[in-house]
Coordinates of C-alpha atoms and ligand atoms in Angstrom, one line a residue:
M1 CA 69.3 88.1 115.4
L2 CA 69.7 85.5 112.6
T3 CA 73.5 85.5 112.3
K4 CA 76.5 87.6 112.9
S5 CA 79.1 88.6 110.3
P6 CA 81.6 85.8 109.5
R7 CA 84.7 85.6 111.6
G8 CA 87.5 87.9 110.3
T9 CA 85.2 90.3 108.5
K10 CA 84.4 93.8 109.6
D11 CA 81.7 96.2 108.7
I12 CA 83.0 99.7 107.9
L13 CA 80.3 101.8 109.5
P14 CA 79.4 105.4 108.6
S15 CA 81.2 106.5 111.8
E16 CA 84.5 105.1 110.4
V17 CA 84.2 105.4 106.7
Y18 CA 85.5 108.9 106.5
K19 CA 89.0 107.5 107.4
W20 CA 88.8 105.1 104.4
Q21 CA 87.5 107.8 102.1
Y22 CA 90.4 110.1 103.1
I23 CA 92.9 107.4 102.4
E24 CA 91.3 106.5 99.1
K25 CA 91.5 110.2 98.1
K26 CA 95.2 110.3 99.0
I27 CA 95.8 107.0 97.0
A28 CA 94.2 108.5 93.9
E29 CA 96.3 111.7 94.2
L30 CA 99.5 109.7 94.8
C31 CA 99.0 107.4 91.9
N32 CA 98.2 110.3 89.6
N33 CA 101.5 112.0 90.6
F34 CA 103.5 108.9 90.1
G35 CA 101.8 107.9 86.8
Y36 CA 99.8 104.8 87.9
S37 CA 96.4 104.2 86.4
E38 CA 93.7 102.3 88.3
I39 CA 92.7 98.8 87.3
R40 CA 89.5 97.0 88.7
L41 CA 89.4 93.3 88.5
P42 CA 87.1 90.4 89.5
V43 CA 87.0 89.4 93.2
F44 CA 87.3 85.7 92.1
E45 CA 89.5 84.0 89.6
H46 CA 90.2 80.4 88.5
T47 CA 92.1 78.7 91.3
E48 CA 95.0 77.7 89.0
L49 CA 95.9 81.4 88.6
F50 CA 96.8 81.7 92.3
Q51 CA 98.4 78.3 92.4
R52 CA 100.7 79.4 89.6
G53 CA 100.8 83.1 90.2
V54 CA 101.3 83.1 94.0
G55 CA 103.0 79.8 94.1
D56 CA 101.8 76.4 95.3
T57 CA 104.5 76.2 98.0
T58 CA 103.4 79.5 99.7
D59 CA 101.4 79.8 102.9
I60 CA 98.6 81.6 100.9
V61 CA 98.1 78.7 98.6
Q62 CA 98.8 75.9 101.0
K63 CA 96.7 77.1 103.9
E64 CA 94.8 80.3 103.3
M65 CA 92.7 80.4 100.2
Y66 CA 88.9 80.5 100.0
T67 CA 88.4 77.9 97.2
F68 CA 85.1 76.4 96.1
L69 CA 83.5 74.6 93.2
D70 CA 80.9 76.7 91.4
K71 CA 77.7 75.2 90.0
S72 CA 79.6 74.1 86.9
E73 CA 82.2 72.3 89.0
R74 CA 84.9 74.9 88.2
S75 CA 87.4 75.6 91.0
I76 CA 87.1 79.2 91.9
T77 CA 89.1 81.2 94.5
L78 CA 88.4 84.5 96.1
R79 CA 91.5 86.6 95.5
P80 CA 94.0 86.3 98.3
E81 CA 96.1 89.2 96.9
G82 CA 96.1 91.5 93.8
T83 CA 99.2 90.7 91.8
A84 CA 98.1 87.5 90.1
G85 CA 94.9 89.0 88.8
V86 CA 96.7 92.0 87.4
V87 CA 99.3 89.8 85.7
R88 CA 96.5 87.8 84.2
S89 CA 94.9 91.0 82.9
Y90 CA 98.2 92.3 81.5
I91 CA 98.6 89.1 79.4
E92 CA 94.9 88.7 78.5
N93 CA 94.5 92.3 77.4
G94 CA 97.7 92.4 75.4
M95 CA 99.2 95.2 77.4
A96 CA 102.7 94.1 76.3
S97 CA 102.0 95.8 73.0
L98 CA 101.4 99.2 74.6
P99 CA 104.3 101.6 75.5
Q100 CA 106.1 100.2 78.5
P101 CA 106.3 100.3 81.4
I102 CA 102.7 99.6 82.2
K103 CA 102.0 101.2 85.6
L104 CA 98.8 100.1 87.4
F105 CA 97.3 100.5 90.8
Y106 CA 94.4 98.8 92.6
N107 CA 92.5 99.2 95.8
I108 CA 90.8 95.9 96.6
T109 CA 89.4 93.5 99.2
A110 CA 91.4 90.3 99.6
Y111 CA 90.5 87.0 101.3
R112 CA 92.7 84.7 103.3
Y113 CA 91.6 82.0 105.8
E114 CA 93.9 83.1 108.6
K115 CA 94.1 83.0 112.4
V116 CA 92.2 86.2 113.2
Q117 CA 94.0 88.7 115.4
K118 CA 94.7 92.5 115.6
G119 CA 95.8 93.5 112.1
R120 CA 95.0 90.1 110.6
Y121 CA 91.6 89.4 109.2
R122 CA 89.9 87.1 106.7
E123 CA 88.6 89.9 104.5
F124 CA 91.0 92.8 104.4
H125 CA 91.9 95.7 102.1
Q126 CA 95.0 96.3 100.0
F127 CA 96.2 99.2 98.1
G128 CA 98.8 98.0 95.6
I129 CA 100.6 98.8 92.4
E130 CA 102.3 96.7 89.7
A131 CA 104.7 98.0 87.1
F132 CA 105.5 95.8 84.1
G133 CA 108.3 96.0 81.6
A134 CA 111.1 97.9 83.4
A135 CA 114.1 95.7 84.4
G136 CA 116.5 98.2 86.0
P137 CA 116.6 99.3 89.7
T138 CA 115.4 102.8 88.9
I139 CA 111.8 101.7 89.1
D140 CA 112.5 99.8 92.3
V141 CA 113.6 103.1 93.8
E142 CA 110.6 104.9 92.3
I143 CA 108.0 102.6 93.9
I144 CA 109.8 102.7 97.3
S145 CA 109.9 106.5 97.0
M146 CA 106.2 106.3 96.2
I147 CA 105.4 104.5 99.5
N148 CA 107.6 106.9 101.4
T149 CA 105.7 109.9 99.9
F150 CA 102.4 108.2 100.7
F151 CA 103.3 107.7 104.4
S152 CA 104.6 111.3 104.7
E153 CA 101.5 112.7 103.0
L154 CA 99.4 110.8 105.6
G155 CA 101.6 112.2 108.4
I156 CA 103.0 108.7 109.3
G157 CA 106.4 108.6 110.9
D158 CA 108.5 105.8 112.4
V159 CA 108.0 103.2 109.7
S160 CA 111.2 101.5 108.8
L161 CA 112.1 100.2 105.4
N162 CA 113.9 96.8 105.2
I163 CA 115.2 95.6 101.9
N164 CA 116.8 92.5 100.6
S165 CA 117.7 90.7 97.4
I166 CA 116.6 87.1 96.8
G167 CA 118.5 86.7 93.6
C168 CA 117.3 85.1 90.4
P169 CA 116.6 81.5 89.4
K170 CA 120.3 81.1 88.4
C171 CA 121.8 82.1 91.7
R172 CA 119.0 80.5 93.7
A173 CA 119.7 77.1 92.3
E174 CA 123.2 77.2 93.7
Y175 CA 121.9 78.6 96.9
N176 CA 119.2 75.9 97.2
D177 CA 121.9 73.2 97.2
K178 CA 123.6 74.9 100.1
L179 CA 120.3 75.4 102.0
I180 CA 119.3 71.8 101.5
K181 CA 122.6 70.7 102.8
Y182 CA 122.1 72.8 105.9
L183 CA 118.4 71.8 106.4
T184 CA 118.8 68.0 105.8
P185 CA 120.0 67.1 109.4
N186 CA 117.2 69.3 110.8
L187 CA 114.2 67.9 108.9
N188 CA 112.7 66.4 112.0
S189 CA 112.5 69.8 113.6
L190 CA 110.6 71.4 110.7
C191 CA 106.9 71.6 110.6
H192 CA 104.8 69.4 108.3
T193 CA 104.3 72.1 105.7
C194 CA 108.0 72.8 105.5
N195 CA 108.8 69.2 105.1
S196 CA 106.6 69.2 102.0
R197 CA 108.3 72.3 100.7
F198 CA 111.8 71.0 101.3
E199 CA 112.3 69.4 97.9
R200 CA 110.4 71.9 95.7
N201 CA 111.2 75.3 97.3
P202 CA 113.4 75.2 100.3
L203 CA 113.7 79.0 100.4
R204 CA 110.1 79.1 101.5
I205 CA 111.1 77.5 104.8
I206 CA 113.0 80.7 105.7
D207 CA 109.6 82.5 105.6
C208 CA 107.8 80.0 107.9
K209 CA 106.2 81.5 110.9
E210 CA 106.3 78.3 113.1
E211 CA 108.6 78.8 116.1
T212 CA 110.3 75.4 115.6
C213 CA 111.2 76.3 112.0
K214 CA 112.4 79.7 112.9
K215 CA 114.8 78.2 115.4
V216 CA 116.3 76.0 112.6
T217 CA 116.6 78.7 110.0
V218 CA 118.1 81.4 112.2
D219 CA 121.6 80.2 111.3
A220 CA 120.9 79.1 107.8
P221 CA 123.1 80.4 105.0
S222 CA 121.7 83.6 103.6
L223 CA 120.6 83.9 100.0
T224 CA 121.8 87.6 99.9
D225 CA 125.3 86.5 100.5
N226 CA 125.1 84.1 97.6
I227 CA 123.6 86.1 94.7
C228 CA 125.2 86.3 91.3
E229 CA 126.9 89.3 89.8
E230 CA 123.9 90.6 87.8
C231 CA 121.7 90.5 90.9
S232 CA 124.4 92.0 93.0
I233 CA 124.7 95.0 90.5
H234 CA 120.9 95.4 90.6
F235 CA 121.0 95.4 94.4
D236 CA 123.8 98.0 94.5
G237 CA 121.7 100.1 92.0
L238 CA 118.8 100.0 94.4
K239 CA 120.9 101.0 97.4
D240 CA 122.5 103.9 95.4
G241 CA 119.1 105.1 94.2
L242 CA 117.7 105.1 97.7
A243 CA 120.7 107.0 99.0
N244 CA 120.3 109.5 96.1
L245 CA 116.8 110.3 97.3
G246 CA 117.8 110.3 101.0
I247 CA 115.6 107.4 101.9
S248 CA 117.0 105.4 104.8
Y249 CA 116.8 101.6 104.8
K250 CA 118.2 98.5 106.5
V251 CA 119.2 95.4 104.7
D252 CA 117.4 92.5 106.3
K253 CA 118.6 89.1 105.0
N254 CA 115.6 87.3 106.5
I255 CA 113.0 88.9 104.1
V256 CA 112.2 86.4 101.4
R257 CA 108.5 87.4 101.0
G258 CA 105.4 85.3 100.4
L259 CA 105.3 84.8 96.6
D260 CA 107.3 82.1 94.9
Y261 CA 108.1 84.2 91.9
Y262 CA 109.9 87.1 93.6
T263 CA 113.3 87.8 92.2
K264 CA 116.0 90.3 93.1
T265 CA 114.5 93.2 95.2
V266 CA 112.2 92.4 98.1
F267 CA 111.2 94.9 100.7
E268 CA 108.9 95.6 103.7
F269 CA 107.8 98.7 105.6
V270 CA 107.4 97.8 109.3
S271 CA 105.9 99.7 112.2
D272 CA 106.7 99.1 115.8
N273 CA 103.4 100.7 116.9
I274 CA 100.8 98.0 116.2
G275 CA 102.2 94.8 117.8
A276 CA 103.1 91.6 116.0
Q277 CA 101.3 92.4 112.8
G278 CA 103.7 95.2 112.1
T279 CA 104.3 94.8 108.4
V280 CA 102.3 97.5 106.8
C281 CA 103.6 97.1 103.2
G282 CA 105.3 94.3 101.4
G283 CA 106.7 94.3 97.9
G284 CA 109.2 93.1 95.4
R285 CA 110.3 92.3 91.9
Y286 CA 108.9 89.3 90.2
D287 CA 110.7 88.9 86.9
G288 CA 109.6 85.3 86.4
L289 CA 105.9 85.7 87.1
I290 CA 104.5 86.9 83.7
E291 CA 106.2 84.1 81.9
A292 CA 105.0 81.6 84.5
C293 CA 101.4 82.8 83.8
G294 CA 101.8 82.3 80.1
G295 CA 103.0 85.7 78.9
A296 CA 106.3 86.6 77.2
P297 CA 109.3 87.0 79.6
T298 CA 108.6 90.4 81.1
P299 CA 110.1 92.0 84.3
G300 CA 107.6 93.2 86.9
I301 CA 107.6 94.8 90.3
G302 CA 104.9 95.8 92.8
F303 CA 103.9 96.3 96.4
A304 CA 100.8 96.1 98.5
I305 CA 99.8 98.0 101.6
G306 CA 97.3 96.6 104.1
I307 CA 94.8 99.4 104.7
E308 CA 93.5 98.1 108.1
R309 CA 97.1 98.0 109.4
L310 CA 97.8 101.5 107.9
I311 CA 94.8 102.9 109.8
L312 CA 96.0 101.1 113.0
V313 CA 99.4 102.7 112.6
M314 CA 97.8 106.2 112.0
E315 CA 95.6 105.8 115.0
S316 CA 98.4 104.6 117.2
Q317 CA 100.4 107.7 116.1
G318 CA 97.5 110.0 117.0
I319 CA 97.0 111.2 113.4
E320 CA 93.6 113.0 112.9
F321 CA 91.6 112.1 109.8
P322 CA 89.9 115.1 108.3
K323 CA 86.1 114.8 108.5
S324 CA 83.7 116.7 106.4
E325 CA 80.7 117.3 108.7
G326 CA 77.4 119.0 108.7
I327 CA 75.0 120.1 106.0
D328 CA 74.4 123.5 104.3
I329 CA 70.7 124.0 105.3
F330 CA 67.9 122.4 107.2
V331 CA 64.4 123.4 106.0
A332 CA 62.0 123.1 108.9
T333 CA 58.3 122.9 108.2
I334 CA 54.9 123.5 109.9
G335 CA 52.0 122.0 108.2
K336 CA 51.3 120.1 105.0
K337 CA 51.5 123.0 102.6
A338 CA 55.0 123.9 103.9
E339 CA 56.1 120.3 103.7
K340 CA 55.2 120.2 100.0
Y341 CA 57.0 123.5 99.4
A342 CA 60.1 122.3 101.3
Q343 CA 60.3 119.1 99.3
K344 CA 60.5 121.1 96.1
L345 CA 63.0 123.6 97.6
I346 CA 65.4 121.0 98.9
Y347 CA 65.2 119.2 95.6
K348 CA 66.3 122.4 93.9
L349 CA 69.0 123.1 96.5
R350 CA 70.4 119.6 96.1
K351 CA 70.5 119.9 92.3
E352 CA 72.5 123.1 92.8
G353 CA 75.1 121.0 94.7
L354 CA 74.1 122.1 98.2
S355 CA 73.4 119.6 101.0
A356 CA 69.9 120.1 102.3
Q357 CA 67.6 118.2 104.6
M358 CA 64.1 118.4 105.9
D359 CA 62.1 116.5 108.5
L360 CA 60.8 113.1 107.4
M361 CA 59.6 111.9 110.8
D362 CA 56.7 114.3 111.6
R363 CA 58.7 116.0 114.4
S364 CA 57.5 119.1 116.2
L365 CA 59.2 122.3 115.3
K366 CA 61.3 122.2 118.5
A367 CA 62.4 118.7 117.7
Q368 CA 63.1 119.6 114.1
M369 CA 65.5 122.4 115.3
K370 CA 67.2 120.0 117.7
Y371 CA 67.7 117.6 114.8
A372 CA 69.0 120.4 112.6
N373 CA 71.7 121.0 115.2
K374 CA 72.5 117.3 115.4
L375 CA 73.0 117.3 111.6
G376 CA 75.4 120.2 111.9
A377 CA 73.3 122.5 109.7
C378 CA 75.0 125.8 108.9
Y379 CA 71.7 127.5 108.1
S380 CA 68.1 126.8 108.8
I381 CA 64.8 128.2 107.6
V382 CA 61.3 127.7 109.0
L383 CA 58.4 127.4 106.6
G384 CA 54.7 127.7 107.6
D385 CA 51.6 128.8 105.7
N386 CA 52.4 132.4 106.4
E387 CA 55.9 132.2 104.9
I388 CA 54.7 130.6 101.8
D389 CA 51.8 133.1 101.3
T390 CA 54.1 136.1 101.8
N391 CA 57.1 134.5 100.0
K392 CA 59.3 135.6 103.0
A393 CA 61.1 133.7 105.7
F394 CA 63.9 134.0 108.2
L395 CA 67.3 132.5 107.2
K396 CA 69.1 131.6 110.4
N397 CA 72.8 131.2 110.8
M398 CA 72.9 128.3 113.2
D399 CA 76.3 129.2 114.5
S400 CA 75.7 132.9 115.4
G401 CA 72.0 132.6 115.9
E402 CA 71.7 135.7 113.6
Q403 CA 68.4 135.8 111.5
K404 CA 67.8 137.6 108.3
E405 CA 64.4 138.0 106.6
I406 CA 64.8 137.0 103.0
N407 CA 62.7 136.6 99.9
L408 CA 62.0 132.8 99.6
D409 CA 62.9 132.9 95.8
T410 CA 66.4 134.1 96.7
V411 CA 67.4 131.3 99.2
I412 CA 69.2 129.2 96.6
D413 CA 71.2 132.1 95.2
R414 CA 72.1 133.3 98.7
L415 CA 73.3 130.0 99.9
K416 CA 75.3 129.5 96.8
N417 CA 77.0 132.8 97.3
I418 CA 77.8 132.3 101.0
D419 CA 81.1 130.6 101.6
I420 CA 79.7 127.9 103.9
Ligands
ATP1 P1 102.1 88.7 107.0 O1 103.6 88.3 107.0 O2 101.7 89.7 108.0 O3 101.2 87.5 106.9 P2 102.1 88.8 104.1 O4 103.5 88.7 103.7 O5 101.2 87.6 104.1 O6 102.0 89.5 105.6 P3 101.4 90.3 101.7 O7 100.9 89.1 101.0 O8 102.7 90.9 101.4 O9 101.4 90.0 103.3 O10 100.3 91.5 101.7 C1 100.7 92.8 101.8 C2 100.1 93.5 103.0 O11 98.8 93.2 103.2 C3 100.8 93.1 104.3 O12 102.0 93.8 104.5 C4 99.7 93.5 105.3 O13 99.8 94.9 105.6 C5 98.4 93.2 104.6 N1 97.9 91.9 105.0 C6 98.3 90.7 104.6 N2 97.5 89.7 105.1 C7 96.6 90.4 105.9 C8 95.5 90.0 106.7 N3 95.1 88.7 106.8 N4 94.8 90.9 107.3 C9 95.1 92.2 107.2 N5 96.1 92.7 106.4 C10 96.8 91.8 105.8
MG2 MG1 100.5 86.2 105.4

């Protein structure tokens, strides 16, 4: 074999794809009910979009991006997440002039150069939404209730919601001073990346996954305890709204999330079922992001769910994915004349919306019937010279074995009227 698939990528084979299709169908229904329209964007963008839109002190930008120069020496990056591209599109397509809020969803592949392990890949899939223009906590509650609905539609239980507020640039400036004071005597114990973040975005150090950094930050002052009045009112509004809908949550002061432009609300949905990579969904408000990307100041909020992790959770909880199996009819043939007739017949059947198959491998009749069973055919019909000359054949119910002689011209009408 010439080569294997690159590390961290996975083929989704026909034997697995029904799970994905089922989830995609549920996503489309959910987004329709909550008023989110689909947006489809390029897989790659100019690198500066992510440097700015994700933030150049984040793990994603500092360590994980697939960046390369194209043949015109432009720096291009495979999208590591969905939000930055959607923000770019919102600005570029003048969506601010449409009635607000603008509510969009996407279902994408994303690319991060990460240490590959269960639930962590280099190409992975995200379902996410972004909502632009609404500043109050009502929409924060709406999107959290959307995720809750999604999980319950899929039959997922035992996923806990953790929320936090990380304030706004105003309160964060004051907090940063406190954090810097706390971290200064511990600089030697922080990793190299965190040392480089220390001046520009010390909050990011709280999100570092290195054990040595975690040890330092465990007793650091919490941003949540230092937010301003406006942010505090927003956070109370979020908590009230969740209580109003009966959605239980925990406040987790350690959530600061991966993007630099998050403000106020941040949240995660975590499962205990799938090991260390338990965060199935992450989201939050990013009121500074649109402006940072060159648009007018506009509030925004979104979330993203990792589909691989979602499927892992569903499998670990023993949830069955519905599978549509089988075909309507298998047309078996004996001889060339029958083969020609069958080709025309299955063409007509397929045009009528029925799933029909015939032999393409020169199998014996016995082998064709075995194959029909394998395909899960509901009905079969055997055609030879005699059947074609007399225009009559036996339609067999493959389940019961019952056979009925029918006029060949009527096979399409019959199949269409049988509730297969
Ligand atoms: P983590 O802390 O696990 O690295 P993250 O904060 O980097 O997650 P986000 O950027 O918020 O993740 O992405 C949203 C969701 O996408 C995550 O909650 C997770 O379900 C999924 N996800 C992120 N990175 C990966 C990956 N490398 N492989 C598979 N799924 C991923
Ligand atoms: Mg990550």
